[in-house]
Amino acid sequence: MRLRQKLSYIIPILLMPSLAWSCPFCHSDRATEVRAGIAESFGNLSIVLAAASPFLVLAFVVIILHYGVQESEKL
Amino acid sequence: MKKNFHKNDLRTAAILFGIGMGGFIDGILFHQILQVHNMLSNRFFPDSLVNVDINMFWDGLFHAATWTVTAVAIYFFWRAGLNHRTVWSGKTFVGGLFLGWGLFNFVEGIIDHHILQVHHVVQRATGLTQLLWDLAFLASGIVFIAIGSFLIKRGKAEAVAQAVPTHSGVYDQAESSLSH
């Protein structure tokens, strides 16, 4: 790959965070409120539990079914 | 005798597919198309753009989790395909899908709707109507679990009936399929 081609990939990747940082939405009141709301929800244990615990319980059930309940040994 | 847990791969894959698909049905149908609830709609009621954005973020995390479950299901399905002892039973597979979907509805319903109450099935409903929708969701889970367990049991019974004994006296489904 030529240097020019490489740069055409690398430069946008390097620029992207700064473009996002300077975009009007990121600095709007709405975006600030959304970020605050998300931070607040992450600080609430019941919300984090609500998101994670169903999948943890289901993972536990699947592991029990996979390793605990065997198909007939005759098979 | 060493236990061969790979024999359960097809059933496990189907259950994980059921959980994943059940999650996507909830997320796509209820959260996005019908918009009857969102992940945190009981805490951040989506009546403002900010609350809609916050719910959308958490809905995204929910979808990421269901996507992960589906990816793990693909892994188990692939492993089942590589195992010559896998019994390819449609009843086991469909039963696993129902069992997984039912488990998802039941566990998610109990934790999110009743214990932690981060959302309800129909968020805009109130009082008894809201409770009835939540209970109907739980009931659907129990019905799907029953259907799934029944089909898996039927699939297992059929597989046992089709199996033939090998020279070592152990029944081998692969040998059975080769003989037909």
PDB file of C-alpha atoms in Angstrom:
ATOM      1  CA  MET A   1       0.000   0.000   0.000  1.00  0.00           C
ATOM      2  CA  ARG A   2       1.372   3.410  -0.947  1.00  0.00           C
ATOM      3  CA  LEU A   3       2.003   6.079   1.666  1.00  0.00           C
ATOM      4  CA  ARG A   4      -0.743   8.263   0.234  1.00  0.00           C
ATOM      5  CA  GLN A   5      -3.235   5.416   0.514  1.00  0.00           C
ATOM      6  CA  LYS A   6      -2.126   4.704   4.074  1.00  0.00           C
ATOM      7  CA  LEU A   7      -2.564   8.345   5.016  1.00  0.00           C
ATOM      8  CA  SER A   8      -6.029   8.389   3.459  1.00  0.00           C
ATOM      9  CA  TYR A   9      -7.003   5.776   6.032  1.00  0.00           C
ATOM     10  CA  ILE A  10      -5.018   7.068   9.000  1.00  0.00           C
ATOM     11  CA  ILE A  11      -5.825  10.767   8.821  1.00  0.00           C
ATOM     12  CA  PRO A  12      -9.633  10.445   9.103  1.00  0.00           C
ATOM     13  CA  ILE A  13      -9.193   8.034  12.020  1.00  0.00           C
ATOM     14  CA  LEU A  14      -6.955  10.527  13.797  1.00  0.00           C
ATOM     15  CA  LEU A  15      -9.265  13.414  12.978  1.00  0.00           C
ATOM     16  CA  MET A  16     -12.478  11.714  13.996  1.00  0.00           C
ATOM     17  CA  PRO A  17     -12.247  12.316  17.770  1.00  0.00           C
ATOM     18  CA  SER A  18     -11.449  15.976  17.260  1.00  0.00           C
ATOM     19  CA  LEU A  19     -14.301  16.314  14.742  1.00  0.00           C
ATOM     20  CA  ALA A  20     -16.665  14.705  17.245  1.00  0.00           C
ATOM     21  CA  TRP A  21     -15.349  16.973  19.980  1.00  0.00           C
ATOM     22  CA  SER A  22     -16.017  20.055  17.904  1.00  0.00           C
ATOM     23  CA  CYS A  23     -19.439  19.050  16.621  1.00  0.00           C
ATOM     24  CA  PRO A  24     -22.283  21.333  17.698  1.00  0.00           C
ATOM     25  CA  PHE A  25     -24.415  18.539  19.171  1.00  0.00           C
ATOM     26  CA  CYS A  26     -21.667  17.316  21.539  1.00  0.00           C
ATOM     27  CA  HIS A  27     -21.573  20.755  23.175  1.00  0.00           C
ATOM     28  CA  SER A  28     -25.320  21.335  23.223  1.00  0.00           C
ATOM     29  CA  ASP A  29     -27.309  21.503  26.451  1.00  0.00           C
ATOM     30  CA  ARG A  30     -29.185  18.374  25.378  1.00  0.00           C
ATOM     31  CA  ALA A  31     -25.993  16.367  24.978  1.00  0.00           C
ATOM     32  CA  THR A  32     -24.740  17.575  28.352  1.00  0.00           C
ATOM     33  CA  GLU A  33     -28.027  16.500  29.963  1.00  0.00           C
ATOM     34  CA  VAL A  34     -27.902  13.124  28.216  1.00  0.00           C
ATOM     35  CA  ARG A  35     -24.359  12.512  29.441  1.00  0.00           C
ATOM     36  CA  ALA A  36     -25.382  13.506  32.950  1.00  0.00           C
ATOM     37  CA  GLY A  37     -28.398  11.192  32.769  1.00  0.00           C
ATOM     38  CA  ILE A  38     -26.292   8.273  31.574  1.00  0.00           C
ATOM     39  CA  ALA A  39     -23.721   8.938  34.307  1.00  0.00           C
ATOM     40  CA  GLU A  40     -26.525   9.122  36.872  1.00  0.00           C
ATOM     41  CA  SER A  41     -28.017   5.845  35.648  1.00  0.00           C
ATOM     42  CA  PHE A  42     -24.623   4.126  35.856  1.00  0.00           C
ATOM     43  CA  GLY A  43     -24.372   5.339  39.460  1.00  0.00           C
ATOM     44  CA  ASN A  44     -27.701   3.690  40.289  1.00  0.00           C
ATOM     45  CA  LEU A  45     -27.044   0.102  41.352  1.00  0.00           C
ATOM     46  CA  SER A  46     -30.575  -1.133  40.606  1.00  0.00           C
ATOM     47  CA  ILE A  47     -30.345   0.117  37.004  1.00  0.00           C
ATOM     48  CA  VAL A  48     -26.974  -1.553  36.413  1.00  0.00           C
ATOM     49  CA  LEU A  49     -28.309  -4.730  38.029  1.00  0.00           C
ATOM     50  CA  ALA A  50     -31.448  -4.554  35.886  1.00  0.00           C
ATOM     51  CA  ALA A  51     -29.357  -4.467  32.735  1.00  0.00           C
ATOM     52  CA  ALA A  52     -26.843  -7.128  33.713  1.00  0.00           C
ATOM     53  CA  SER A  53     -28.577  -9.584  36.038  1.00  0.00           C
ATOM     54  CA  PRO A  54     -31.096 -11.158  33.583  1.00  0.00           C
ATOM     55  CA  PHE A  55     -28.196 -12.130  31.326  1.00  0.00           C
ATOM     56  CA  LEU A  56     -26.091 -13.363  34.250  1.00  0.00           C
ATOM     57  CA  VAL A  57     -28.988 -15.499  35.514  1.00  0.00           C
ATOM     58  CA  LEU A  58     -29.622 -16.834  31.994  1.00  0.00           C
ATOM     59  CA  ALA A  59     -25.910 -17.624  31.568  1.00  0.00           C
ATOM     60  CA  PHE A  60     -26.001 -19.545  34.860  1.00  0.00           C
ATOM     61  CA  VAL A  61     -29.112 -21.498  33.746  1.00  0.00           C
ATOM     62  CA  VAL A  62     -27.536 -22.356  30.365  1.00  0.00           C
ATOM     63  CA  ILE A  63     -24.304 -23.538  32.058  1.00  0.00           C
ATOM     64  CA  ILE A  64     -26.345 -25.739  34.417  1.00  0.00           C
ATOM     65  CA  LEU A  65     -28.321 -27.160  31.470  1.00  0.00           C
ATOM     66  CA  HIS A  66     -25.173 -27.750  29.417  1.00  0.00           C
ATOM     67  CA  TYR A  67     -22.982 -29.355  32.065  1.00  0.00           C
ATOM     68  CA  GLY A  68     -25.529 -30.483  34.625  1.00  0.00           C
ATOM     69  CA  VAL A  69     -28.211 -32.157  32.539  1.00  0.00           C
ATOM     70  CA  GLN A  70     -26.677 -34.884  30.438  1.00  0.00           C
ATOM     71  CA  GLU A  71     -28.255 -36.486  27.418  1.00  0.00           C
ATOM     72  CA  SER A  72     -28.788 -40.223  27.790  1.00  0.00           C
ATOM     73  CA  GLU A  73     -25.439 -41.968  28.160  1.00  0.00           C
ATOM     74  CA  LYS A  74     -26.725 -44.520  25.653  1.00  0.00           C
ATOM     75  CA  LEU A  75     -26.527 -41.945  22.882  1.00  0.00           C
TER      76      LEU A  75
ATOM     77  CA  MET B   1     -16.891 -43.007  32.075  1.00  0.00           C
ATOM     78  CA  LYS B   2     -15.787 -39.589  30.890  1.00  0.00           C
ATOM     79  CA  LYS B   3     -18.814 -37.421  30.215  1.00  0.00           C
ATOM     80  CA  ASN B   4     -19.154 -35.975  26.721  1.00  0.00           C
ATOM     81  CA  PHE B   5     -20.647 -32.531  27.210  1.00  0.00           C
ATOM     82  CA  HIS B   6     -20.321 -31.795  23.463  1.00  0.00           C
ATOM     83  CA  LYS B   7     -23.398 -33.996  23.000  1.00  0.00           C
ATOM     84  CA  ASN B   8     -25.419 -31.101  24.447  1.00  0.00           C
ATOM     85  CA  ASP B   9     -24.026 -28.542  21.978  1.00  0.00           C
ATOM     86  CA  LEU B  10     -27.041 -28.492  19.639  1.00  0.00           C
ATOM     87  CA  ARG B  11     -29.491 -28.094  22.509  1.00  0.00           C
ATOM     88  CA  THR B  12     -27.311 -25.423  24.153  1.00  0.00           C
ATOM     89  CA  ALA B  13     -26.956 -23.571  20.834  1.00  0.00           C
ATOM     90  CA  ALA B  14     -30.730 -23.660  20.343  1.00  0.00           C
ATOM     91  CA  ILE B  15     -31.385 -22.380  23.872  1.00  0.00           C
ATOM     92  CA  LEU B  16     -28.883 -19.535  23.373  1.00  0.00           C
ATOM     93  CA  PHE B  17     -30.446 -18.723  19.968  1.00  0.00           C
ATOM     94  CA  GLY B  18     -33.831 -18.670  21.738  1.00  0.00           C
ATOM     95  CA  ILE B  19     -32.542 -16.258  24.396  1.00  0.00           C
ATOM     96  CA  GLY B  20     -30.956 -14.049  21.743  1.00  0.00           C
ATOM     97  CA  MET B  21     -33.964 -14.072  19.422  1.00  0.00           C
ATOM     98  CA  GLY B  22     -36.310 -13.529  22.370  1.00  0.00           C
ATOM     99  CA  GLY B  23     -34.191 -10.540  23.372  1.00  0.00           C
ATOM    100  CA  PHE B  24     -34.275  -9.162  19.835  1.00  0.00           C
ATOM    101  CA  ILE B  25     -38.058  -9.625  19.650  1.00  0.00           C
ATOM    102  CA  ASP B  26     -38.363  -7.658  22.883  1.00  0.00           C
ATOM    103  CA  GLY B  27     -35.881  -5.003  21.774  1.00  0.00           C
ATOM    104  CA  ILE B  28     -36.970  -4.585  18.167  1.00  0.00           C
ATOM    105  CA  LEU B  29     -40.712  -5.155  18.514  1.00  0.00           C
ATOM    106  CA  PHE B  30     -41.495  -3.670  21.932  1.00  0.00           C
ATOM    107  CA  HIS B  31     -38.743  -1.046  22.290  1.00  0.00           C
ATOM    108  CA  GLN B  32     -38.514   0.222  18.730  1.00  0.00           C
ATOM    109  CA  ILE B  33     -41.492  -0.664  16.519  1.00  0.00           C
ATOM    110  CA  LEU B  34     -44.352  -0.591  19.036  1.00  0.00           C
ATOM    111  CA  GLN B  35     -42.470   1.674  21.485  1.00  0.00           C
ATOM    112  CA  VAL B  36     -44.470   0.379  24.451  1.00  0.00           C
ATOM    113  CA  HIS B  37     -41.443   0.503  26.734  1.00  0.00           C
ATOM    114  CA  ASN B  38     -37.704   1.166  26.816  1.00  0.00           C
ATOM    115  CA  MET B  39     -34.995  -0.186  29.067  1.00  0.00           C
ATOM    116  CA  LEU B  40     -35.359   2.505  31.748  1.00  0.00           C
ATOM    117  CA  SER B  41     -38.774   3.909  30.841  1.00  0.00           C
ATOM    118  CA  ASN B  42     -40.003   3.584  34.435  1.00  0.00           C
ATOM    119  CA  ARG B  43     -37.061   5.706  35.697  1.00  0.00           C
ATOM    120  CA  PHE B  44     -36.584   8.065  32.741  1.00  0.00           C
ATOM    121  CA  PHE B  45     -40.032   8.271  31.167  1.00  0.00           C
ATOM    122  CA  PRO B  46     -39.456   8.991  27.459  1.00  0.00           C
ATOM    123  CA  ASP B  47     -41.451  12.224  27.336  1.00  0.00           C
ATOM    124  CA  SER B  48     -38.447  14.421  26.508  1.00  0.00           C
ATOM    125  CA  LEU B  49     -35.632  14.143  23.963  1.00  0.00           C
ATOM    126  CA  VAL B  50     -33.060  13.835  26.756  1.00  0.00           C
ATOM    127  CA  ASN B  51     -34.904  10.889  28.350  1.00  0.00           C
ATOM    128  CA  VAL B  52     -35.393   9.276  24.916  1.00  0.00           C
ATOM    129  CA  ASP B  53     -31.615   9.573  24.356  1.00  0.00           C
ATOM    130  CA  ILE B  54     -30.815   8.029  27.754  1.00  0.00           C
ATOM    131  CA  ASN B  55     -33.220   5.146  27.090  1.00  0.00           C
ATOM    132  CA  MET B  56     -31.748   4.692  23.619  1.00  0.00           C
ATOM    133  CA  PHE B  57     -28.282   4.314  25.163  1.00  0.00           C
ATOM    134  CA  TRP B  58     -29.489   1.611  27.567  1.00  0.00           C
ATOM    135  CA  ASP B  59     -31.504  -0.093  24.808  1.00  0.00           C
ATOM    136  CA  GLY B  60     -28.202  -0.209  22.899  1.00  0.00           C
ATOM    137  CA  LEU B  61     -26.479  -1.969  25.805  1.00  0.00           C
ATOM    138  CA  PHE B  62     -29.399  -4.415  25.941  1.00  0.00           C
ATOM    139  CA  HIS B  63     -29.096  -5.143  22.227  1.00  0.00           C
ATOM    140  CA  ALA B  64     -25.322  -5.558  22.597  1.00  0.00           C
ATOM    141  CA  ALA B  65     -25.954  -8.212  25.267  1.00  0.00           C
ATOM    142  CA  THR B  66     -28.507 -10.085  23.118  1.00  0.00           C
ATOM    143  CA  TRP B  67     -26.085  -9.888  20.161  1.00  0.00           C
ATOM    144  CA  THR B  68     -23.364 -11.433  22.362  1.00  0.00           C
ATOM    145  CA  VAL B  69     -25.685 -14.281  23.391  1.00  0.00           C
ATOM    146  CA  THR B  70     -26.479 -14.930  19.712  1.00  0.00           C
ATOM    147  CA  ALA B  71     -22.754 -14.921  18.859  1.00  0.00           C
ATOM    148  CA  VAL B  72     -22.104 -17.533  21.558  1.00  0.00           C
ATOM    149  CA  ALA B  73     -25.016 -19.559  20.112  1.00  0.00           C
ATOM    150  CA  ILE B  74     -23.307 -19.518  16.690  1.00  0.00           C
ATOM    151  CA  TYR B  75     -20.138 -20.858  18.343  1.00  0.00           C
ATOM    152  CA  PHE B  76     -22.022 -23.779  19.927  1.00  0.00           C
ATOM    153  CA  PHE B  77     -23.925 -24.447  16.689  1.00  0.00           C
ATOM    154  CA  TRP B  78     -20.646 -24.585  14.763  1.00  0.00           C
ATOM    155  CA  ARG B  79     -19.170 -26.948  17.381  1.00  0.00           C
ATOM    156  CA  ALA B  80     -22.256 -29.168  17.125  1.00  0.00           C
ATOM    157  CA  GLY B  81     -21.756 -29.297  13.365  1.00  0.00           C
ATOM    158  CA  LEU B  82     -18.185 -30.520  13.773  1.00  0.00           C
ATOM    159  CA  ASN B  83     -19.194 -33.264  16.203  1.00  0.00           C
ATOM    160  CA  HIS B  84     -20.087 -36.505  14.417  1.00  0.00           C
ATOM    161  CA  ARG B  85     -22.112 -37.622  17.433  1.00  0.00           C
ATOM    162  CA  THR B  86     -24.518 -34.703  17.231  1.00  0.00           C
ATOM    163  CA  VAL B  87     -28.101 -35.889  16.877  1.00  0.00           C
ATOM    164  CA  TRP B  88     -29.682 -33.464  14.392  1.00  0.00           C
ATOM    165  CA  SER B  89     -33.180 -33.373  15.756  1.00  0.00           C
ATOM    166  CA  GLY B  90     -35.600 -30.687  14.621  1.00  0.00           C
ATOM    167  CA  LYS B  91     -37.639 -31.180  17.767  1.00  0.00           C
ATOM    168  CA  THR B  92     -34.577 -30.626  19.965  1.00  0.00           C
ATOM    169  CA  PHE B  93     -33.663 -27.496  18.020  1.00  0.00           C
ATOM    170  CA  VAL B  94     -37.145 -25.939  17.953  1.00  0.00           C
ATOM    171  CA  GLY B  95     -37.637 -27.015  21.576  1.00  0.00           C
ATOM    172  CA  GLY B  96     -34.387 -25.270  22.522  1.00  0.00           C
ATOM    173  CA  LEU B  97     -35.511 -22.100  20.738  1.00  0.00           C
ATOM    174  CA  PHE B  98     -38.793 -22.090  22.682  1.00  0.00           C
ATOM    175  CA  LEU B  99     -37.024 -22.931  25.958  1.00  0.00           C
ATOM    176  CA  GLY B 100     -34.527 -20.089  25.463  1.00  0.00           C
ATOM    177  CA  TRP B 101     -37.237 -17.573  24.525  1.00  0.00           C
ATOM    178  CA  GLY B 102     -39.338 -18.661  27.499  1.00  0.00           C
ATOM    179  CA  LEU B 103     -36.377 -18.421  29.878  1.00  0.00           C
ATOM    180  CA  PHE B 104     -35.644 -14.919  28.590  1.00  0.00           C
ATOM    181  CA  ASN B 105     -39.236 -13.726  29.051  1.00  0.00           C
ATOM    182  CA  PHE B 106     -39.513 -15.288  32.491  1.00  0.00           C
ATOM    183  CA  VAL B 107     -36.150 -14.153  33.928  1.00  0.00           C
ATOM    184  CA  GLU B 108     -36.256 -10.683  32.362  1.00  0.00           C
ATOM    185  CA  GLY B 109     -39.875 -10.271  33.432  1.00  0.00           C
ATOM    186  CA  ILE B 110     -39.232 -11.278  37.051  1.00  0.00           C
ATOM    187  CA  ILE B 111     -36.088  -9.123  37.468  1.00  0.00           C
ATOM    188  CA  ASP B 112     -36.794  -6.032  35.356  1.00  0.00           C
ATOM    189  CA  HIS B 113     -40.591  -5.767  35.555  1.00  0.00           C
ATOM    190  CA  HIS B 114     -41.305  -7.011  39.075  1.00  0.00           C
ATOM    191  CA  ILE B 115     -38.206  -6.873  41.326  1.00  0.00           C
ATOM    192  CA  LEU B 116     -36.264  -3.830  40.050  1.00  0.00           C
ATOM    193  CA  GLN B 117     -39.156  -2.271  38.077  1.00  0.00           C
ATOM    194  CA  VAL B 118     -36.963  -0.393  35.588  1.00  0.00           C
ATOM    195  CA  HIS B 119     -39.721  -0.739  33.014  1.00  0.00           C
ATOM    196  CA  HIS B 120     -43.071  -2.409  32.462  1.00  0.00           C
ATOM    197  CA  VAL B 121     -44.319  -4.178  29.339  1.00  0.00           C
ATOM    198  CA  VAL B 122     -46.738  -1.361  28.526  1.00  0.00           C
ATOM    199  CA  GLN B 123     -45.254   1.674  30.226  1.00  0.00           C
ATOM    200  CA  ARG B 124     -48.137   4.047  29.513  1.00  0.00           C
ATOM    201  CA  ALA B 125     -50.671   1.696  31.083  1.00  0.00           C
ATOM    202  CA  THR B 126     -51.376   2.211  34.766  1.00  0.00           C
ATOM    203  CA  GLY B 127     -52.442   0.184  37.789  1.00  0.00           C
ATOM    204  CA  LEU B 128     -54.074  -3.168  37.148  1.00  0.00           C
ATOM    205  CA  THR B 129     -53.703  -2.965  33.348  1.00  0.00           C
ATOM    206  CA  GLN B 130     -49.949  -2.489  33.687  1.00  0.00           C
ATOM    207  CA  LEU B 131     -49.733  -5.456  36.082  1.00  0.00           C
ATOM    208  CA  LEU B 132     -51.806  -7.656  33.759  1.00  0.00           C
ATOM    209  CA  TRP B 133     -49.476  -6.934  30.828  1.00  0.00           C
ATOM    210  CA  ASP B 134     -46.466  -7.799  33.015  1.00  0.00           C
ATOM    211  CA  LEU B 135     -48.144 -11.029  34.152  1.00  0.00           C
ATOM    212  CA  ALA B 136     -49.061 -11.933  30.557  1.00  0.00           C
ATOM    213  CA  PHE B 137     -45.381 -11.534  29.626  1.00  0.00           C
ATOM    214  CA  LEU B 138     -44.403 -13.882  32.483  1.00  0.00           C
ATOM    215  CA  ALA B 139     -47.129 -16.338  31.463  1.00  0.00           C
ATOM    216  CA  SER B 140     -45.809 -16.376  27.888  1.00  0.00           C
ATOM    217  CA  GLY B 141     -42.423 -17.310  29.331  1.00  0.00           C
ATOM    218  CA  ILE B 142     -43.857 -20.219  31.297  1.00  0.00           C
ATOM    219  CA  VAL B 143     -45.837 -21.474  28.266  1.00  0.00           C
ATOM    220  CA  PHE B 144     -42.734 -21.291  26.025  1.00  0.00           C
ATOM    221  CA  ILE B 145     -40.623 -23.118  28.637  1.00  0.00           C
ATOM    222  CA  ALA B 146     -43.270 -25.877  28.811  1.00  0.00           C
ATOM    223  CA  ILE B 147     -43.463 -26.195  25.001  1.00  0.00           C
ATOM    224  CA  GLY B 148     -39.661 -26.189  24.726  1.00  0.00           C
ATOM    225  CA  SER B 149     -39.154 -28.821  27.434  1.00  0.00           C
ATOM    226  CA  PHE B 150     -41.823 -31.033  25.859  1.00  0.00           C
ATOM    227  CA  LEU B 151     -40.252 -30.821  22.377  1.00  0.00           C
ATOM    228  CA  ILE B 152     -36.724 -31.464  23.712  1.00  0.00           C
ATOM    229  CA  LYS B 153     -38.004 -34.546  25.560  1.00  0.00           C
ATOM    230  CA  ARG B 154     -39.713 -35.775  22.380  1.00  0.00           C
ATOM    231  CA  GLY B 155     -36.544 -35.169  20.360  1.00  0.00           C
ATOM    232  CA  LYS B 156     -34.491 -37.134  22.874  1.00  0.00           C
ATOM    233  CA  ALA B 157     -36.956 -40.031  22.831  1.00  0.00           C
ATOM    234  CA  GLU B 158     -36.824 -40.166  19.024  1.00  0.00           C
ATOM    235  CA  ALA B 159     -33.022 -40.090  19.046  1.00  0.00           C
ATOM    236  CA  VAL B 160     -32.873 -42.972  21.507  1.00  0.00           C
ATOM    237  CA  ALA B 161     -35.307 -44.962  19.332  1.00  0.00           C
ATOM    238  CA  GLN B 162     -33.153 -44.397  16.218  1.00  0.00           C
ATOM    239  CA  ALA B 163     -29.815 -45.236  17.857  1.00  0.00           C
ATOM    240  CA  VAL B 164     -28.186 -48.661  17.306  1.00  0.00           C
ATOM    241  CA  PRO B 165     -25.603 -50.402  19.521  1.00  0.00           C
ATOM    242  CA  THR B 166     -21.924 -50.323  18.474  1.00  0.00           C
ATOM    243  CA  HIS B 167     -19.431 -53.157  18.982  1.00  0.00           C
ATOM    244  CA  SER B 168     -18.539 -51.785  22.399  1.00  0.00           C
ATOM    245  CA  GLY B 169     -22.185 -51.882  23.410  1.00  0.00           C
ATOM    246  CA  VAL B 170     -22.450 -48.099  23.451  1.00  0.00           C
ATOM    247  CA  TYR B 171     -25.189 -46.652  21.271  1.00  0.00           C
ATOM    248  CA  ASP B 172     -23.931 -44.458  18.495  1.00  0.00           C
ATOM    249  CA  GLN B 173     -26.185 -42.170  16.498  1.00  0.00           C
ATOM    250  CA  ALA B 174     -23.535 -41.632  13.809  1.00  0.00           C
ATOM    251  CA  GLU B 175     -23.331 -45.352  13.141  1.00  0.00           C
ATOM    252  CA  SER B 176     -27.108 -45.447  13.050  1.00  0.00           C
ATOM    253  CA  SER B 177     -27.249 -42.751  10.372  1.00  0.00           C
ATOM    254  CA  LEU B 178     -24.563 -44.507   8.299  1.00  0.00           C
ATOM    255  CA  SER B 179     -26.505 -47.745   8.300  1.00  0.00           C
ATOM    256  CA  HIS B 180     -29.595 -46.137   6.726  1.00  0.00           C
TER     257      HIS B 180
END
